[in-house]
Tab-separated table of C-alpha atoms in Angstrom:
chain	number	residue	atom	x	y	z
A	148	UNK	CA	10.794	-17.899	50.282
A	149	UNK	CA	9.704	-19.083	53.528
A	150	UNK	CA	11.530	-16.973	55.617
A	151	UNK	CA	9.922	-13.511	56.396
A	152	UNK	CA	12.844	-11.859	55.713
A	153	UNK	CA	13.526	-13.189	52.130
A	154	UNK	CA	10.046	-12.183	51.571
A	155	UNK	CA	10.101	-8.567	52.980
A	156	UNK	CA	13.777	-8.449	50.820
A	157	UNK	CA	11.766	-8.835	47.684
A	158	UNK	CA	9.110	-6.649	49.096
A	159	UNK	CA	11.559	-4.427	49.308
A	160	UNK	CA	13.363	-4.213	45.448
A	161	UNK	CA	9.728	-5.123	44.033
A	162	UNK	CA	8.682	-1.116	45.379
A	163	UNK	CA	12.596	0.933	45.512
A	164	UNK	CA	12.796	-0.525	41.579
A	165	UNK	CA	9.092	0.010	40.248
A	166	UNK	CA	9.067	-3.363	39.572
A	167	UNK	CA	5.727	-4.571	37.390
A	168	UNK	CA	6.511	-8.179	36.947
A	169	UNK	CA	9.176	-9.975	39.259
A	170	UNK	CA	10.561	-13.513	37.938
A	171	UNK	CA	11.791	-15.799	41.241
A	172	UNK	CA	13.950	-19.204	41.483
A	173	UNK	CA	14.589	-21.503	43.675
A	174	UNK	CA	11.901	-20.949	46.108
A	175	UNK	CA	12.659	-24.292	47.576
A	176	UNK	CA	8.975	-24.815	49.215
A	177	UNK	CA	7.672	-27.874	48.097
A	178	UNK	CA	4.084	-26.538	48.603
A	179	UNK	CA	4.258	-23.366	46.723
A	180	UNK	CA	0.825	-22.166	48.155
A	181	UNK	CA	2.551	-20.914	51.483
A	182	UNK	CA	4.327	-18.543	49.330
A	183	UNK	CA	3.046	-15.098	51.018
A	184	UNK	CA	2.763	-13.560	47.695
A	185	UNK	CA	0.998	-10.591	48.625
A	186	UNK	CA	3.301	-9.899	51.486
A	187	UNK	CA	5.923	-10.082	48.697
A	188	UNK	CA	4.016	-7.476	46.589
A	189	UNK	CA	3.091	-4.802	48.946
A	190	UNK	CA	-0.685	-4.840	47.882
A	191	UNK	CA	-3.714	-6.590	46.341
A	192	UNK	CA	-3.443	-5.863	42.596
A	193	UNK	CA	-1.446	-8.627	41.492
A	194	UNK	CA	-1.638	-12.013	39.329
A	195	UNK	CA	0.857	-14.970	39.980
A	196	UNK	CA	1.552	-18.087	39.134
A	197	UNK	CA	3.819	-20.990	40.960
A	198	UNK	CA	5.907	-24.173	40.863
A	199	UNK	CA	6.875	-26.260	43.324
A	200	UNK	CA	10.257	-27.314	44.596
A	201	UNK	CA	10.842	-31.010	44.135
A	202	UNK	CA	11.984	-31.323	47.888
A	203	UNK	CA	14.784	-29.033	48.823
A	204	UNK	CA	15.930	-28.046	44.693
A	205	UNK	CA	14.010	-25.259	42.737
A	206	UNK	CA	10.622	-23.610	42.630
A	207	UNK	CA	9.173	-20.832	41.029
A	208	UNK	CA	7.609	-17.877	41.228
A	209	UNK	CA	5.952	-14.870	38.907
A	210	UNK	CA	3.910	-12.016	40.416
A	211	UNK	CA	2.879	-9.381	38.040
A	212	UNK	CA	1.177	-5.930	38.479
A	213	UNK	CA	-2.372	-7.070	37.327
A	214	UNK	CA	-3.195	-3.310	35.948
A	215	UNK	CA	-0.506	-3.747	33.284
A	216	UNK	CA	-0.037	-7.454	31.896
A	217	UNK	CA	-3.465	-9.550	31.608
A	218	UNK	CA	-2.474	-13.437	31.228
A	219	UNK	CA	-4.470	-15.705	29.179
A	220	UNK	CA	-2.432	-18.960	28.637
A	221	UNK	CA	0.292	-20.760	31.328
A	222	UNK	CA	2.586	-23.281	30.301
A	223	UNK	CA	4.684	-24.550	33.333
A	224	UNK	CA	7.247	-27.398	34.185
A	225	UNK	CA	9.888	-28.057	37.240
A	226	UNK	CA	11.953	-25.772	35.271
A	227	UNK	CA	10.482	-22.903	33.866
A	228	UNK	CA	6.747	-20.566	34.418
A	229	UNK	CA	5.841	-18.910	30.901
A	230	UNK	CA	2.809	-16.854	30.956
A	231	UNK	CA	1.036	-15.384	27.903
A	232	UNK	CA	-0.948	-12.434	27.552
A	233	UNK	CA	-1.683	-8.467	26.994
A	234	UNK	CA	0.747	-5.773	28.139
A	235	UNK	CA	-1.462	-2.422	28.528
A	236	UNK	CA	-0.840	-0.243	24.878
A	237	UNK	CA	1.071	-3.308	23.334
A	238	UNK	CA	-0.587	-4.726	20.483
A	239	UNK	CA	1.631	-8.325	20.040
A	240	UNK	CA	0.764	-10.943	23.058
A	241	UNK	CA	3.612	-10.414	25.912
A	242	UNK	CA	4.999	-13.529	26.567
A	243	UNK	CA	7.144	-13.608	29.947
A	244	UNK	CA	9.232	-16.896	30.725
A	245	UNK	CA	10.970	-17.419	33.918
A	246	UNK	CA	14.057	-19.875	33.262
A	247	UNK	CA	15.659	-22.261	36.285
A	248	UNK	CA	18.072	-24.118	34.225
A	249	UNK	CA	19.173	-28.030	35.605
A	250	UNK	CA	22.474	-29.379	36.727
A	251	UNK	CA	22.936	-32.198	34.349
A	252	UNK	CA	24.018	-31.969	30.949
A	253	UNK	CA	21.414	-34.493	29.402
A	254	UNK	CA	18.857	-32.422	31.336
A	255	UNK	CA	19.681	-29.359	29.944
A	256	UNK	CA	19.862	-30.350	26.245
A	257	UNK	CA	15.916	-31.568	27.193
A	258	UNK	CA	14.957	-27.903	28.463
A	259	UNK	CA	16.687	-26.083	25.632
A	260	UNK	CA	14.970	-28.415	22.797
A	261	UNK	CA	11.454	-28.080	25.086
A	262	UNK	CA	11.830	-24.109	24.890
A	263	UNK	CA	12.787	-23.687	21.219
A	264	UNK	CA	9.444	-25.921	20.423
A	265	UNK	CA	7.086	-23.546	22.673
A	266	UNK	CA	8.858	-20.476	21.377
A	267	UNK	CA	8.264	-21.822	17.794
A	268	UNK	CA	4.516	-22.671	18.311
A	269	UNK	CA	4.008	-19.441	20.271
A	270	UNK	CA	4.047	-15.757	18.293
A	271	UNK	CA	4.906	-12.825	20.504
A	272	UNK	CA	7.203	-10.784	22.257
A	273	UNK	CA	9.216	-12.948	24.061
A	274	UNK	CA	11.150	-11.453	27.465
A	275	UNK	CA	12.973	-14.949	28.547
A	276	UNK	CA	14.843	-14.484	31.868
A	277	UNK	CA	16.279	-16.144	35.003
A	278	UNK	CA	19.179	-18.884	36.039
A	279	UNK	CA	19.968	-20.599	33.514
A	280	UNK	CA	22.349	-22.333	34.877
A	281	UNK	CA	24.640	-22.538	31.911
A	282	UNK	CA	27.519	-20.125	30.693
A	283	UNK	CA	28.178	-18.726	27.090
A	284	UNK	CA	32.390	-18.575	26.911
A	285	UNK	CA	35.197	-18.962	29.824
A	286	UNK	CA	35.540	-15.819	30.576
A	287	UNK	CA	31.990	-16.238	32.504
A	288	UNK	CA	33.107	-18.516	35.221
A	289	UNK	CA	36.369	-17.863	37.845
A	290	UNK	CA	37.673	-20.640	40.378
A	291	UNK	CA	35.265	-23.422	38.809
A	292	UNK	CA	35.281	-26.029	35.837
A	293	UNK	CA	33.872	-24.569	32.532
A	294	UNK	CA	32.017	-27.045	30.382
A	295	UNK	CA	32.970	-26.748	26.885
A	296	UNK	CA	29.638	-28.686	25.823
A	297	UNK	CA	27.403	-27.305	28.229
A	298	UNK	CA	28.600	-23.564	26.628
A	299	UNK	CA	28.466	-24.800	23.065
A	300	UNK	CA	24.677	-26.242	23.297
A	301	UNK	CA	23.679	-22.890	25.502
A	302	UNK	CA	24.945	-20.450	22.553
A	303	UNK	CA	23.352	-22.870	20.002
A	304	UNK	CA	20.007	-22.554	22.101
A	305	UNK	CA	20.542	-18.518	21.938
A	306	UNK	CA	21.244	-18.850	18.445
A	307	UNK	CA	18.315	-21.427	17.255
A	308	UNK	CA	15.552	-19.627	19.659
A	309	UNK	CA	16.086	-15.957	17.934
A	310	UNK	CA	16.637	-14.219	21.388
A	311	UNK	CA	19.122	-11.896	21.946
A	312	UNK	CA	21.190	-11.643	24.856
A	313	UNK	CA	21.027	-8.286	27.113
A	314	UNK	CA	24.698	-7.452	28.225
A	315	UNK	CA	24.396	-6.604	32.553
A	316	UNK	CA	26.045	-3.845	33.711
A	317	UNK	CA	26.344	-3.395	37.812
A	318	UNK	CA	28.170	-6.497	38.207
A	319	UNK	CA	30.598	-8.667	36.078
A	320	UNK	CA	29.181	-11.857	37.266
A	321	UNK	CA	25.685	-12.730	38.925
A	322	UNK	CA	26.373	-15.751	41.371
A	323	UNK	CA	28.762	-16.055	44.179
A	324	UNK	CA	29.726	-18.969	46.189
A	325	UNK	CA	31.685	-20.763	48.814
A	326	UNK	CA	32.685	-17.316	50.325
A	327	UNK	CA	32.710	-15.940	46.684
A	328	UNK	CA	35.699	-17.773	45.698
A	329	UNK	CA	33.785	-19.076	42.668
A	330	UNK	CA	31.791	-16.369	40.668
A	331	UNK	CA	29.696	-17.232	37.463
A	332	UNK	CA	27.556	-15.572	34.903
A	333	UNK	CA	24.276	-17.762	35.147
A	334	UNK	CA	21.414	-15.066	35.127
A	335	UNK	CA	20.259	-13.429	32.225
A	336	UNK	CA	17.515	-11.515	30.018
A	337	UNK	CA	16.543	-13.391	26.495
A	338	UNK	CA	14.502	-10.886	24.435
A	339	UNK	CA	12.809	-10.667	21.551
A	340	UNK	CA	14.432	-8.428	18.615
A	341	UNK	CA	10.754	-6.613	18.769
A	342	UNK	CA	11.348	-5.876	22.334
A	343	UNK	CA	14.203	-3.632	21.538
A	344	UNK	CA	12.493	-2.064	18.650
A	345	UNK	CA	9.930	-1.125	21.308
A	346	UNK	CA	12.243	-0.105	24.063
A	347	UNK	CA	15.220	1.060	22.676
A	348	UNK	CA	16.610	2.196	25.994
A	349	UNK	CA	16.408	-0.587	27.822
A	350	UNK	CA	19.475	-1.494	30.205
A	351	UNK	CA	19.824	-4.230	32.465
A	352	UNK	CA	21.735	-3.797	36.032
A	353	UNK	CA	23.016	-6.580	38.523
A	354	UNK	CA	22.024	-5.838	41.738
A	355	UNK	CA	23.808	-5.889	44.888
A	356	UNK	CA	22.972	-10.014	46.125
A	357	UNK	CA	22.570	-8.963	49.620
A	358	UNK	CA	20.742	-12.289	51.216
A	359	UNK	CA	21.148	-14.799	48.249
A	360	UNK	CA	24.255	-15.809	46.850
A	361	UNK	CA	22.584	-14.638	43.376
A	362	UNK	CA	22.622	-10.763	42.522
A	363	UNK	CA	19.133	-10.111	41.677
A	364	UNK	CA	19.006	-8.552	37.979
A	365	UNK	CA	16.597	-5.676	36.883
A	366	UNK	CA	15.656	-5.047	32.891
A	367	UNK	CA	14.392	-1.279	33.117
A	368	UNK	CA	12.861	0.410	29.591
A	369	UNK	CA	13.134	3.543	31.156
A	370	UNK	CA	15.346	5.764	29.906
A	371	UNK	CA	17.814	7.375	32.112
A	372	UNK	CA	19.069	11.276	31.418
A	373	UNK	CA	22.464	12.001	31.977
A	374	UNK	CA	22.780	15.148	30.362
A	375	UNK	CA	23.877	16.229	26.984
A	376	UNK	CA	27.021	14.484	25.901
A	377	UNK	CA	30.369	16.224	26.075
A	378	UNK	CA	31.348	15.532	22.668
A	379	UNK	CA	29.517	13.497	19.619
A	380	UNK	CA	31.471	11.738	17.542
A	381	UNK	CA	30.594	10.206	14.220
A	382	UNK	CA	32.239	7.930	12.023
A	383	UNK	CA	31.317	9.787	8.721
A	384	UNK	CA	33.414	12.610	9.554
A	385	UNK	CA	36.213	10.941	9.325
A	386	UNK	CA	35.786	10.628	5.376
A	387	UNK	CA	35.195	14.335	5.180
A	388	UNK	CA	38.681	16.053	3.520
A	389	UNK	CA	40.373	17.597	5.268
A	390	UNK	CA	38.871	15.946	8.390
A	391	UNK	CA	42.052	14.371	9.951
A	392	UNK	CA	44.395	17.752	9.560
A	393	UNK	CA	41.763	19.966	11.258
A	394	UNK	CA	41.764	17.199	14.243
A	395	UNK	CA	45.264	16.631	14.260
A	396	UNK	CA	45.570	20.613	14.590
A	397	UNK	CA	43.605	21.949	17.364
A	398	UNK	CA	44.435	18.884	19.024
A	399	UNK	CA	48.057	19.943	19.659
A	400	UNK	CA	47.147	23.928	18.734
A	401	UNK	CA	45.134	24.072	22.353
A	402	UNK	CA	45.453	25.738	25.363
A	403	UNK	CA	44.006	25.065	28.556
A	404	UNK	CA	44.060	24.918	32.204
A	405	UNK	CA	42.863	23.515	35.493
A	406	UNK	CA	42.884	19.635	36.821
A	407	UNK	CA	43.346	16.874	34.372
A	408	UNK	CA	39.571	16.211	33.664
A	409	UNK	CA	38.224	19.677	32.864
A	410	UNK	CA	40.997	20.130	30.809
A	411	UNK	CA	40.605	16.863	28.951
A	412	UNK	CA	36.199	18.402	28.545
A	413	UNK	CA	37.913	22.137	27.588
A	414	UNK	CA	40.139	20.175	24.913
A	415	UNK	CA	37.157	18.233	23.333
A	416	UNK	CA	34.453	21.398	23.117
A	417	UNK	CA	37.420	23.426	21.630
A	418	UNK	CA	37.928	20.448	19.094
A	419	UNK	CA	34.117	20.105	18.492
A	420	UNK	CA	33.401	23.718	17.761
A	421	UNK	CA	36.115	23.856	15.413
């Protein structure tokens, strides 16, 4: 973050995303002041709080949009920023925690015990997010070791903290290295059961990395309009009688014409009408 051009970057996806609270690692400035914050932001209606690198490894950042979350309480470490407080029209305290996960084993066992105990002794609605640094199964990590430990005591932290896990859509995995010959899974969104209750529409995306060799990853509760869906299925139907031979029939009884795809969107409206 001391480069002007890392800084206009998040400039950049902090205003083309709507972004009201922005999570950062690895700032790598030891003296987290020098951090041109509001240069990052746009304008002057923002909060923030910061952690400094220990030499040329980690550092953190949050920058909110002041007119929509109100902190009261901080609680901060090398390895993670947590701020408490009010999200305008939500009742429950807001708790945001932004997550840089360690390299040794031993240290993240530490960090996963420290965040169950603050997540126990604090009530709200928890939005946990950032790198982790640890994976959940194999299938999260290609051209690298996978640590069967490290995975096991990650999903036992997911499990034992109550948070659930947000899949990403965008990209399959969210950091890419030595010319993106090795590709993990090591950025996510914890959240709160509550959360979703609140925001049932919320999706997260992977963004496209562009300067870091992390893809920067957006949660969005908006909800996105695609239309009216071509055909809506439920499972019910299917112990209707009679169900399966009215399928099976205008299935093979229709018609149609033209290329493959509006013939496949002909076949299902004839088949739903029926």
């Amino acid at each position: 973050m001391g480069e002007n051009y890392k800084v206009d970057w998040v400039r950049r996806l902090k205003t083309s995303h709507k972004c009201s609270f922005i999570a950062i690692q690895e700032t790598q400035l030891m003296e987290a002041e020098n951090i041109d914050v509001r240069s990052c932001w746009g304008y002057d209606e923002f909060g923030a709080n910061r952690v400094n690198a220990s030499g040329r490894s980690g550092g953190l950042l949050n920058i909110w949009d002041r007119n929509m979350f109100t902190p009261n309480e901080v609680i901060s470490s090398r390895h993670y920023i947590i701020n408490i407080g009010s999200w305008i029209s939500i009742s429950e305290p807001m708790i945001f925690a932004n997550i840089y996960g360690p390299q040794l084993i031993p240290e993240k066992s530490t960090l996963w015990k420290e965040l169950i105990e603050i997540k126990n002794s604090k009530n709200g609605i928890w939005v946990m997010m950032g790198d982790f640094n640890a994976l959940r199964h194999r299938g999260e990590r290609i051209n690298s070791n996978f640590c069967q430990r490290t995975a096991r005591d990650f999903n036992n932290f997911i499990h034992e903290i109550g948070l659930i896990d947000l899949k990403i859509g965008g990209h399959r995995f969210t950091c890419f290295r030595n010319s993106d010959l090795k590709l993990s899974k090591l950025d996510r969104f914890l959240v709160s059961p509550t959360f979703l209750n609140l925001f049932p529409h919320v999706f997260v995306t992977a963004l496209p990395r562009e300067i870091s060799d992390h893809c920067p990853i957006l949660l969005s509760t908006m909800r996105k309009d695609f239309g009216p869906s071509p055909f809506r299925f439920f499972n019910s139907w299917m112990f209707r009688e009679g169900f399966e031979l009215a399928f099976i029939s205008n299935w093979n009884n229709f018609v149609g014409y033209g290329t493959l795809d509006l013939y496949l969107a002909a076949k299902l409206k004839h088949i739903k009408m029926d």
